[in-house]
Tab-separated table of C-alpha atoms in Angstrom:
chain	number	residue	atom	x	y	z
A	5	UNK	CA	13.912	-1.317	-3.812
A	6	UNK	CA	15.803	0.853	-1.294
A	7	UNK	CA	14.003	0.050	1.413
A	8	UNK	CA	13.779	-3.302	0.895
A	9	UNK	CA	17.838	-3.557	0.476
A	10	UNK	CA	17.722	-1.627	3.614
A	11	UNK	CA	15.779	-3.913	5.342
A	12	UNK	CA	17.597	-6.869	4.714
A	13	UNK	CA	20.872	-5.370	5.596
A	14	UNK	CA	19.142	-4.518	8.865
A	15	UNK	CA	17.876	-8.333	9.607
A	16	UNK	CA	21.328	-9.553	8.784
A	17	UNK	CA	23.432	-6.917	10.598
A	18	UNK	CA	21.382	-7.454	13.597
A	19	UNK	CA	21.470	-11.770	13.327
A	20	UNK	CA	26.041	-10.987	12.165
A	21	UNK	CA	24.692	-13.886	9.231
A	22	UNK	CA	27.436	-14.973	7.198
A	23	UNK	CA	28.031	-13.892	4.008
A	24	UNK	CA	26.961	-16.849	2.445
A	25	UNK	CA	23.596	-16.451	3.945
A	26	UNK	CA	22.775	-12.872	2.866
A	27	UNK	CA	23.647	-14.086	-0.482
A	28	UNK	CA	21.287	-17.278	-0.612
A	29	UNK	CA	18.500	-14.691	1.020
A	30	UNK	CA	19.088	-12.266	-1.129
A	31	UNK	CA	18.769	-15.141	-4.300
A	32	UNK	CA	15.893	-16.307	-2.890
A	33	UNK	CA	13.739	-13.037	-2.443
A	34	UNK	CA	14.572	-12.347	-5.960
A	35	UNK	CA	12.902	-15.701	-6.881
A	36	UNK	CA	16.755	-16.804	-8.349
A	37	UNK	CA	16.653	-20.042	-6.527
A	38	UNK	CA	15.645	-23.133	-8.659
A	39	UNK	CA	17.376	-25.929	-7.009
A	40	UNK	CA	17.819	-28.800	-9.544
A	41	UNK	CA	15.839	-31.986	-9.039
A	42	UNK	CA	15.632	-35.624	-9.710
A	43	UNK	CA	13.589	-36.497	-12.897
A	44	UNK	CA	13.189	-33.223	-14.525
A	45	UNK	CA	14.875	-30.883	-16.876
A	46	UNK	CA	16.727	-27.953	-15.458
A	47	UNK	CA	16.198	-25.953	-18.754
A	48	UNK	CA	14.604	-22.551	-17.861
A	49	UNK	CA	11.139	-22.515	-18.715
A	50	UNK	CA	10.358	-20.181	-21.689
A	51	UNK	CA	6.562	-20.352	-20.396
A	52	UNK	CA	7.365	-19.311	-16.871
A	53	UNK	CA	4.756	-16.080	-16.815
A	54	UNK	CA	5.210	-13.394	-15.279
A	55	UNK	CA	7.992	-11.364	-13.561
A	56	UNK	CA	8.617	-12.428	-10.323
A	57	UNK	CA	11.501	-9.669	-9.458
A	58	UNK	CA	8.801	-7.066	-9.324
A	59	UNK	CA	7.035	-8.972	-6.750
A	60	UNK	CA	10.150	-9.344	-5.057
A	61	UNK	CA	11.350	-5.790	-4.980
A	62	UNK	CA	8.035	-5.252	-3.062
A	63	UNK	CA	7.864	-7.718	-0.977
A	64	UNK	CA	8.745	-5.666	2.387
A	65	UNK	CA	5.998	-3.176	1.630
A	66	UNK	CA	3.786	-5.834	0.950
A	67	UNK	CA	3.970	-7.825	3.892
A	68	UNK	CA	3.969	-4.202	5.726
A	69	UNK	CA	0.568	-3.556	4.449
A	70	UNK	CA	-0.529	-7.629	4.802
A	71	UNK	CA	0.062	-7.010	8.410
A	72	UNK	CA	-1.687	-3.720	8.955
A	73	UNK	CA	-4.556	-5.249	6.786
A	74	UNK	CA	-4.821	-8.593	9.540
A	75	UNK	CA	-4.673	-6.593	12.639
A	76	UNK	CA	-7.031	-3.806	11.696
A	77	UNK	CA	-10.058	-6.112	10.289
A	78	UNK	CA	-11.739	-6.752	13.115
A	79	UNK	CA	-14.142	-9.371	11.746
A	80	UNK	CA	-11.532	-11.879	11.345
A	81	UNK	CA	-8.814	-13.051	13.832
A	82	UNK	CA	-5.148	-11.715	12.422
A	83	UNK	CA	-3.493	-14.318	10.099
A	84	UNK	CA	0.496	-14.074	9.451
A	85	UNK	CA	1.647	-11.722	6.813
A	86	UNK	CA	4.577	-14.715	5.937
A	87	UNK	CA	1.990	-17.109	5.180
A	88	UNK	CA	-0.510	-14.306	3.384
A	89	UNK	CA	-0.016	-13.537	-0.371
A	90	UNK	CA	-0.502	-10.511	-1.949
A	91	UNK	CA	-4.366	-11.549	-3.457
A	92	UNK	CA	-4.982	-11.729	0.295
A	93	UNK	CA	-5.286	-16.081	-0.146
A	94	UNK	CA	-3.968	-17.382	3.767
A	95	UNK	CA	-2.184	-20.349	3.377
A	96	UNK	CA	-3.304	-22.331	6.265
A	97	UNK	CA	-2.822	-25.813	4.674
A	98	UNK	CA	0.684	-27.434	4.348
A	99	UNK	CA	1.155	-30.513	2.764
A	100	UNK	CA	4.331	-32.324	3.226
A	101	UNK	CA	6.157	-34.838	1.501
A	102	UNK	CA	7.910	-38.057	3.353
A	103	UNK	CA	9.073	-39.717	0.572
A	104	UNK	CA	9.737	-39.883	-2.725
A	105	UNK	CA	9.256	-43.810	-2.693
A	106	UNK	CA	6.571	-45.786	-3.389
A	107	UNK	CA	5.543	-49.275	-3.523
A	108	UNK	CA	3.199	-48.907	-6.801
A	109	UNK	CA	3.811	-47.214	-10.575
A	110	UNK	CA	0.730	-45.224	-11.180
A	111	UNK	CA	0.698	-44.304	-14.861
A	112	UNK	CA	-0.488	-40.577	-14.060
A	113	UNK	CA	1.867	-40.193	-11.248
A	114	UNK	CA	5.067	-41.637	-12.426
A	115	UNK	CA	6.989	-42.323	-15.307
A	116	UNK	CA	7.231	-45.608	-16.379
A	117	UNK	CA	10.959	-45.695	-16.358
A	118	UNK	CA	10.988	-44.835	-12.955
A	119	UNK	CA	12.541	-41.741	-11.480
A	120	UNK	CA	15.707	-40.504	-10.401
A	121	UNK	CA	15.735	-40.621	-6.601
A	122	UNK	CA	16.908	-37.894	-4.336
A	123	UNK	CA	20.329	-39.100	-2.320
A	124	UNK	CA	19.278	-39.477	1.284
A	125	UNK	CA	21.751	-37.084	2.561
A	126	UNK	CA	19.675	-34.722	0.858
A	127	UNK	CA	16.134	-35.528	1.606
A	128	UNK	CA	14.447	-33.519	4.882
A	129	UNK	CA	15.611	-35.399	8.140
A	130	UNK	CA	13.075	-36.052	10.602
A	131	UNK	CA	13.976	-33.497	12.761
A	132	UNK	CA	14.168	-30.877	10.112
A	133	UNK	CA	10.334	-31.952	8.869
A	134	UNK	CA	9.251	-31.117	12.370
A	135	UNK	CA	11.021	-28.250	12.549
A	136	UNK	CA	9.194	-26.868	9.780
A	137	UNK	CA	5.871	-28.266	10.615
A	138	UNK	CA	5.994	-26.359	14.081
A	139	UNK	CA	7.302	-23.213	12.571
A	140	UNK	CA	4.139	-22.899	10.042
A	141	UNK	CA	1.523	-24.045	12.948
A	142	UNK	CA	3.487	-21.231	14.662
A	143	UNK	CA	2.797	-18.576	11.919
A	144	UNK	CA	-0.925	-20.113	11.454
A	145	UNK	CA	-1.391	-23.611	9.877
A	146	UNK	CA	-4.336	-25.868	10.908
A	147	UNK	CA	-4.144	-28.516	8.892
A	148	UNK	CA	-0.779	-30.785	7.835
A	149	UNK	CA	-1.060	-33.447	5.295
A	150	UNK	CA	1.194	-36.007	4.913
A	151	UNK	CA	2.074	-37.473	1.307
A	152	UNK	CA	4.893	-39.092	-0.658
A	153	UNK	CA	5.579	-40.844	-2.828
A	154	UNK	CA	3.929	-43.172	-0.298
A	155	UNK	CA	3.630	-41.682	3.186
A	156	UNK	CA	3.247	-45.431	4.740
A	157	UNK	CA	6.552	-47.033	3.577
A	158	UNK	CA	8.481	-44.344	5.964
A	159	UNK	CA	9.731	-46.548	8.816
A	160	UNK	CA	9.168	-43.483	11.323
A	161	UNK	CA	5.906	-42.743	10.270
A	162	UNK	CA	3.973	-42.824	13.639
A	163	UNK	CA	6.471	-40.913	15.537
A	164	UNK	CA	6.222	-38.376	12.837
A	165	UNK	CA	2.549	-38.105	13.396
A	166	UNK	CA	2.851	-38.433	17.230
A	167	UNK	CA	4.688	-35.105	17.205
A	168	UNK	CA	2.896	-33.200	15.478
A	169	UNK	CA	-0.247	-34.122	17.545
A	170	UNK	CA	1.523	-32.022	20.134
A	171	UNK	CA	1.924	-29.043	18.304
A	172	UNK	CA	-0.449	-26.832	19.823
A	173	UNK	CA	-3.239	-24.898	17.265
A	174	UNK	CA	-2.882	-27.965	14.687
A	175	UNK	CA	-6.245	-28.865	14.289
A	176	UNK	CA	-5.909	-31.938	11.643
A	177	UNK	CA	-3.344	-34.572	10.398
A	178	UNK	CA	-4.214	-36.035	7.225
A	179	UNK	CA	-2.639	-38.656	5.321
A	180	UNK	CA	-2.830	-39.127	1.600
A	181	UNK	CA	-1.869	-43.127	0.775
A	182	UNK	CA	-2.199	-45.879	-2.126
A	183	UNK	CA	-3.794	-48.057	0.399
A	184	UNK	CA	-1.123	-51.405	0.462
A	185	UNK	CA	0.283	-51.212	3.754
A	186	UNK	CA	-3.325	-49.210	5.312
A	187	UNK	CA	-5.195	-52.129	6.861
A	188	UNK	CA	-2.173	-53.048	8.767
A	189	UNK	CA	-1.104	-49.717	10.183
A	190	UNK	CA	-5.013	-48.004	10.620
A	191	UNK	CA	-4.975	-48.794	14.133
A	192	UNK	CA	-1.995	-47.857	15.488
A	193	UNK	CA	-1.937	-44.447	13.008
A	194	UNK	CA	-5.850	-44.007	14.942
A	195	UNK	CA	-3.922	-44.018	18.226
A	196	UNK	CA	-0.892	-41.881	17.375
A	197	UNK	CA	-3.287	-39.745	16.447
A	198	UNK	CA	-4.215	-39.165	12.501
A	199	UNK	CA	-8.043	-37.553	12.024
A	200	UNK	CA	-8.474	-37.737	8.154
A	201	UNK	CA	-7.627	-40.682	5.347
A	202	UNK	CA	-7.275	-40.205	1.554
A	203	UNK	CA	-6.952	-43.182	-0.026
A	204	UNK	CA	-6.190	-43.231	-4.145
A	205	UNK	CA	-8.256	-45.787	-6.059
A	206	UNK	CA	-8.667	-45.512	-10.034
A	207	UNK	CA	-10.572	-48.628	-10.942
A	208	UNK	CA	-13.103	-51.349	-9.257
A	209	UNK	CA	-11.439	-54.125	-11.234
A	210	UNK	CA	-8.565	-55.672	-10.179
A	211	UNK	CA	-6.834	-56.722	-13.404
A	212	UNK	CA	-7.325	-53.224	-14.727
A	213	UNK	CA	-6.134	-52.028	-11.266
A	214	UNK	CA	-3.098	-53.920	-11.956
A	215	UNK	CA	-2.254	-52.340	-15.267
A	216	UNK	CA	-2.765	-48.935	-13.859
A	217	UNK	CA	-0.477	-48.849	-11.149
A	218	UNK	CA	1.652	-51.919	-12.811
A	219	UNK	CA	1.427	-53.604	-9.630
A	220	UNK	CA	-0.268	-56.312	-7.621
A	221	UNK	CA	-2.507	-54.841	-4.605
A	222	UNK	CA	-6.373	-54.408	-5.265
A	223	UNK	CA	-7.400	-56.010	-2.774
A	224	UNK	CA	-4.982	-54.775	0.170
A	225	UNK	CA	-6.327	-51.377	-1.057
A	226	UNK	CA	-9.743	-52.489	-0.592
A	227	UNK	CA	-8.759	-54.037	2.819
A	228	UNK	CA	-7.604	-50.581	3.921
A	229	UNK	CA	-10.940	-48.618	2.637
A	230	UNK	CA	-13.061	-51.122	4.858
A	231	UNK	CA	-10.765	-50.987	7.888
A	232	UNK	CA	-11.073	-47.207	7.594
A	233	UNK	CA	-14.883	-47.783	7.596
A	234	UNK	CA	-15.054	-50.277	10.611
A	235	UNK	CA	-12.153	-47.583	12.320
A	236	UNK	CA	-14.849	-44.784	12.347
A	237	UNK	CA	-13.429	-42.671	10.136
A	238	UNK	CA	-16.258	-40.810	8.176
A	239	UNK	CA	-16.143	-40.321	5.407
A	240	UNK	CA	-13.258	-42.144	4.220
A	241	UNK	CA	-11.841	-39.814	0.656
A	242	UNK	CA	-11.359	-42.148	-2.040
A	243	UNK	CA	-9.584	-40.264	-5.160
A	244	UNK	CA	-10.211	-41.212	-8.594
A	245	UNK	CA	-8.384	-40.081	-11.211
A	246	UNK	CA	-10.082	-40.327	-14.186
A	247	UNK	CA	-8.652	-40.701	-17.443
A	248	UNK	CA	-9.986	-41.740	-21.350
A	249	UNK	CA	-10.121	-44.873	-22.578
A	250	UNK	CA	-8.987	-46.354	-19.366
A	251	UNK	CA	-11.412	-45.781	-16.524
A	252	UNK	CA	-13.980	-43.090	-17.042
A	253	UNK	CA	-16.362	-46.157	-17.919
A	254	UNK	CA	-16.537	-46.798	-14.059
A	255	UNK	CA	-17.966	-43.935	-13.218
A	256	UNK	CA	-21.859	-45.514	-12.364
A	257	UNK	CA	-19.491	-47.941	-10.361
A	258	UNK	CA	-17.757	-45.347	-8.242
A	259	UNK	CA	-20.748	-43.243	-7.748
A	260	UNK	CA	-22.588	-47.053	-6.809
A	261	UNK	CA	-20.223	-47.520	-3.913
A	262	UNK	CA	-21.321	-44.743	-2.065
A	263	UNK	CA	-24.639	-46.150	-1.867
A	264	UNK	CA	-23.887	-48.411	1.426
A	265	UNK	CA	-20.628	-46.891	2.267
A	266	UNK	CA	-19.840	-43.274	3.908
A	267	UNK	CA	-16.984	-42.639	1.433
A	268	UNK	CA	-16.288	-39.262	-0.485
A	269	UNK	CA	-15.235	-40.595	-3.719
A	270	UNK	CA	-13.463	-37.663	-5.753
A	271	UNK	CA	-12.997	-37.953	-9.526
A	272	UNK	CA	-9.889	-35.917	-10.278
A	273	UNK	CA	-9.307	-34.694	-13.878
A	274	UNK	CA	-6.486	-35.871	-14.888
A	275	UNK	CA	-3.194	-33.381	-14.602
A	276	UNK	CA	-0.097	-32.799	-16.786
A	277	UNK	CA	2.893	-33.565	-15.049
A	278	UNK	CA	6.614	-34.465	-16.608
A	279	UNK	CA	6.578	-38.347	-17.533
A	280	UNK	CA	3.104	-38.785	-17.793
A	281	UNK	CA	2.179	-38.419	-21.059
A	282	UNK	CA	-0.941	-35.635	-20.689
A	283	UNK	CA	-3.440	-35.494	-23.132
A	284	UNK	CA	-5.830	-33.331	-23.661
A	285	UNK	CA	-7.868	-36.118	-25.475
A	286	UNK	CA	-7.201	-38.258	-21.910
A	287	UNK	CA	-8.908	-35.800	-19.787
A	288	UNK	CA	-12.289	-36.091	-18.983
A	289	UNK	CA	-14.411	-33.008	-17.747
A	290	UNK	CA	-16.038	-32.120	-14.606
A	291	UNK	CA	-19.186	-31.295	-16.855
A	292	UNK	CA	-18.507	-34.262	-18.941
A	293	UNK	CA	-18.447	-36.563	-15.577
A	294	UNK	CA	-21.464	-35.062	-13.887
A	295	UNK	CA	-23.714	-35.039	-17.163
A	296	UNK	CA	-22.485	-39.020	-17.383
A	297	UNK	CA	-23.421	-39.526	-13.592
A	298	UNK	CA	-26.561	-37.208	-13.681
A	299	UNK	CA	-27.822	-39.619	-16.218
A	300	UNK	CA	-28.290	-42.758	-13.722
A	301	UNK	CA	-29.375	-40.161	-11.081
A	302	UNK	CA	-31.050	-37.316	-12.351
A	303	UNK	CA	-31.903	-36.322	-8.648
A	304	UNK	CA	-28.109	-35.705	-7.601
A	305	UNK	CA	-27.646	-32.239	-5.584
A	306	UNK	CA	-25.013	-30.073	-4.780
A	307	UNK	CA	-23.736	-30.036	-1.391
A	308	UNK	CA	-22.623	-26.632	0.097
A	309	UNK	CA	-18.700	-26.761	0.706
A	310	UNK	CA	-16.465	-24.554	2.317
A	311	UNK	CA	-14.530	-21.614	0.795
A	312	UNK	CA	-11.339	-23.313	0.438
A	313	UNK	CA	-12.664	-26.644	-0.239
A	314	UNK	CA	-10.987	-27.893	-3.929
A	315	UNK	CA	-13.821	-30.634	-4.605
A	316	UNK	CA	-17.722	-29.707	-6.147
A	317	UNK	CA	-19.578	-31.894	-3.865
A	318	UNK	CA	-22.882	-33.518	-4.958
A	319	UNK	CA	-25.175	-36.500	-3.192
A	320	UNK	CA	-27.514	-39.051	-4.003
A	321	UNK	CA	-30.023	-38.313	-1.772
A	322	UNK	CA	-30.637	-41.590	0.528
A	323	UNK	CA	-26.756	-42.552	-0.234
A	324	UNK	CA	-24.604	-42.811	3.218
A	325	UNK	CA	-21.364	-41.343	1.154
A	326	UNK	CA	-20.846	-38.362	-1.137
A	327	UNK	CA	-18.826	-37.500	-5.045
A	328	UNK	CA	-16.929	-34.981	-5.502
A	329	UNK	CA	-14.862	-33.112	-8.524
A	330	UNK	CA	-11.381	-31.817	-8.896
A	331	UNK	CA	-11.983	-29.428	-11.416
A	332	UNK	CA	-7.702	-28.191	-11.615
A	333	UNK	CA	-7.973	-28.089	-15.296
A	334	UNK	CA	-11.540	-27.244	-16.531
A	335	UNK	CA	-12.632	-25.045	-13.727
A	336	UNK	CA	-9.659	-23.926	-11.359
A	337	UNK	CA	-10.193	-22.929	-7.937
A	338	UNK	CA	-7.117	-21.099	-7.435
A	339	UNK	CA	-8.648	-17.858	-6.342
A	340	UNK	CA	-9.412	-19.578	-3.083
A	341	UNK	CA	-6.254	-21.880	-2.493
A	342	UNK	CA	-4.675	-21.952	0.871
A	343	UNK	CA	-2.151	-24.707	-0.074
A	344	UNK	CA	1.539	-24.880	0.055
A	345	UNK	CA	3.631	-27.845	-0.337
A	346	UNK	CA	7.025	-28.783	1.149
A	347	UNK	CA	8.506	-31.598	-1.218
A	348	UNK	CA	10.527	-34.328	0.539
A	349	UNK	CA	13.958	-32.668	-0.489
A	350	UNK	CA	12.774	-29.135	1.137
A	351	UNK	CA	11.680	-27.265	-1.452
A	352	UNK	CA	8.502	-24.955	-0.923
A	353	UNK	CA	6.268	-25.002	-3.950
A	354	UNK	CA	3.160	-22.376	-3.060
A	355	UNK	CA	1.415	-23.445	-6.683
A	356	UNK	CA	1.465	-27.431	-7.327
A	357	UNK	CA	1.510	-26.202	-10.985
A	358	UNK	CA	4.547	-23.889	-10.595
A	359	UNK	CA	7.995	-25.203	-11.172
A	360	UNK	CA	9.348	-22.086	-8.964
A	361	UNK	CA	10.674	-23.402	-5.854
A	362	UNK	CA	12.606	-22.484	-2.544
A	363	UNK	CA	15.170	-24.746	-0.708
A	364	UNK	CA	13.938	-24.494	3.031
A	365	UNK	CA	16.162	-27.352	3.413
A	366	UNK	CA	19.296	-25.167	2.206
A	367	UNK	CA	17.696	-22.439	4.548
A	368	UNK	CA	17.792	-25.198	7.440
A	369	UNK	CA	21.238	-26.247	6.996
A	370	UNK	CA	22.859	-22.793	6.804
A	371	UNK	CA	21.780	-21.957	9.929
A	372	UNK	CA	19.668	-19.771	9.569
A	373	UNK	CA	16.994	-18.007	12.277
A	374	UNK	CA	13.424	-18.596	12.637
A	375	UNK	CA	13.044	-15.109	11.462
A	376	UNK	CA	16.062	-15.195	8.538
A	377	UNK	CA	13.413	-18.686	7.676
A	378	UNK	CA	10.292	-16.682	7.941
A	379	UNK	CA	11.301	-14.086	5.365
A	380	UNK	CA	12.149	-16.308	2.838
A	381	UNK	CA	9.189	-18.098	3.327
A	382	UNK	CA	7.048	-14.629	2.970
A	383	UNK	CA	8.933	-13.627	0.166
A	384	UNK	CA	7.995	-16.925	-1.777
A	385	UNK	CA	3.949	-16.629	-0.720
A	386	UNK	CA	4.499	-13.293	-1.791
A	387	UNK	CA	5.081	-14.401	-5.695
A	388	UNK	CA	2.020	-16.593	-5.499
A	389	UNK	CA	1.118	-16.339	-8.677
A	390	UNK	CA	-2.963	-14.810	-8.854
A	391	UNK	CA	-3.853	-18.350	-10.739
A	392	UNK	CA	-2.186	-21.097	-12.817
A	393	UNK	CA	-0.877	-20.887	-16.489
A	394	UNK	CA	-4.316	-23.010	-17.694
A	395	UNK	CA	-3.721	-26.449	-18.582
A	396	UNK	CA	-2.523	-26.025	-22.270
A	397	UNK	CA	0.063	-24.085	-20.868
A	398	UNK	CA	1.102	-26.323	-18.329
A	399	UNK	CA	1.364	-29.305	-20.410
A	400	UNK	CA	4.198	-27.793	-21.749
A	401	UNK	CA	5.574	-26.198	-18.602
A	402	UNK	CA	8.541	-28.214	-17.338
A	403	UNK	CA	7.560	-29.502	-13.657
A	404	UNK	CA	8.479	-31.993	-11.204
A	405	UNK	CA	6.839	-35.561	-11.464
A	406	UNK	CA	3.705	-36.039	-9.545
A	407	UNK	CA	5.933	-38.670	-7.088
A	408	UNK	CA	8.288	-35.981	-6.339
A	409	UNK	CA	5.665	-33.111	-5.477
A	410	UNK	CA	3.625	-34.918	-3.202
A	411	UNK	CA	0.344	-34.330	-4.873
């Protein structure tokens, strides 16, 4: 703990940081940082597991020895300590939220009172987005996905993606959307620039579709898939969240569409988050969906995947698209996750199931370096939990909302 004390004192003597900002460093190292949110409790969770002060107090040795480790294994090309945790999982993946607005009132994602907005004033500026976004490319990103609430409604959406194309060693813009306002933006988001589309569709009928997200839309969202299609993009991710008694009886139907079309429709087991209402009698299984699907198509075959790739990919051989699984709660792939997540207030979250977070937007505001920024960023990778609590225990972990993560 000495010479981590030390080295802090060091940073800060060299940077003459207030004294304000040693002390917010210093809280967030230790893990003491839990800025309050809209829509959730700010009672400490008794559930929280683990110790994340002993992580802490090594964190400067750690990131030491994460350094030595990249530049000394020659077989791989050396990958940022800061963005490295201590199970050796390189976060090269950042996901960041736009919004916490959004047009429709998905049952699984939102509450169906609604949610306590963030005040603008404190929501990430477009500016400070960017600024972030370059400083993890910087330190090793390759991939930025953009989410919300609904990534579309944001007025300055294609300037946002316009400058990140220029970011040099980002290899992929993504966009995760409900689909309403797709068909109308697809080509001009194609020129700015975006390479990938997820688009979130839990049913095939649209008065069912109507109930889910207690909205109007189904067929603007279908509009968008097919405009994707015609656009080139291939495939076009279609998630599916499937969920008891409501839609796991489309399954044949989702698995059908990829028949003619060259989409990657992904069932997703459906997550606990606060306000909505998690089950365990509403989740359907990965096994349970594939023995359902197998079934119809006793032929279906696994597809190989990539190491970091979430989804358990399977075909019907002569089909133009693909199905996968998100298997968060039956089978978790955490041991492989290179994910972190900057929420549209500026919080880091480096688990989607942990309700420790990290004000970069705080960070931002105070002034702070790009290395002051970098350390507190380590030192939060650094607590990365080895895997998530298991979905018993998160169902009773307090957590954001789905809206206000970002997915």
């Amino acid at each position: 703990m000495t010479s981590h004390a030390s080295m802090c004192c060091r940073l800060f003597d060299r940077q003459r940081s207030s004294k304000h900002f040693r002390k917010l460093f210093i809280q967030c190292v230790n893990g003491n940082i839990q800025r309050l949110y809209s829509g959730a409790t700010h009672k400490e969770n008794a559930l929280e597991l683990g110790d994340s002060t002993s992580s802490a107090a090594n964190f400067a040795s750690s990131v030491k020895a994460r350094t030595k480790q990249s530049l000394s294994d020659d077989s791989i090309l050396p990958f940022s300590a800061f963005l490295t945790d201590n199970f050796g999982r390189r976060h090269n993946y950042l996901r960041i939220s736009l919004t916490e607005k959004c047009n429709l009132r998905c049952q699984y994602c939102m509450p169906e009172e609604g949610v306590k907005l963030t005040p603008r004033g404190q929501l990430l500026s477009t500016s400070e987005i960017l600024t972030l976004a370059r400083l993890f490319v910087q330190e090793g990103v390759e991939k930025i996905r953009l989410t919300g609430g609904e990534p579309l409604i944001r007025p300055d959406i294609l300037d946002i993606i316009a400058e990140l194309r220029k970011l040099e060693g980002l290899k992929t813009i993504a966009v995760t959307t409900n689909g309403m306002n797709l068909a109308r933006l697809l080509p001009k988001l194609k020129d700015t620039g975006l390479d990938l589309i997820n688009i979130s569709l839990d049913t095939l009928v649209p008065a069912k579709f109507e109930f889910i997200v207690r909205r109007k839309g189904f067929h603007k969202v279908m509009e968008g898939i097919d405009k994707a299609i015609e656009m080139g993009y291939n495939p076009v991710k279609v998630n599916c969240v499937v969920m008891r008694g409501l839609n796991e009886d489309e399954l044949l139907d989702f698995v059908a569409l990829t028949e003619k079309k060259p989409l990657d429709v992904r069932f997703i087991e459906y997550m606990p988050f606060d306000g909505n209402k998690w089950n365990f009698k509403k989740m359907v299984s990965y096994q349970e969906m594939l023995d359902h699907i197998r079934q119809q198509w006793p032929n279906l075959e696994r597809l190989e995947t990539g190491h970091t790739e979430t989804a358990k990919t399977f075909k019907v051989p002569g089909f133009k698209g693909q199905v996968g699984f998100i298997t968060s709660m039956s089978d978790h792939f955490c041991g492989s996750c290179n994910r972190l997540r900057i929420t549209a207030d500026g919080n880091l979250k480096v688990c989607l199931f942990g309700n420790t977070e990290v004000s970069l937007r705080d960070v931002l505001r105070s002034g702070a370096s790009e290395e002051e920024l970098l350390q507190i960023v380590g030192a939060a990778v650094g607590r990365k939990k080895k895997q998530h609590a298991g979905m018993f225990n998160i169902s009773q972990m307090k957590n954001r909302p789905m809206i206000l993560i970002g997915g």
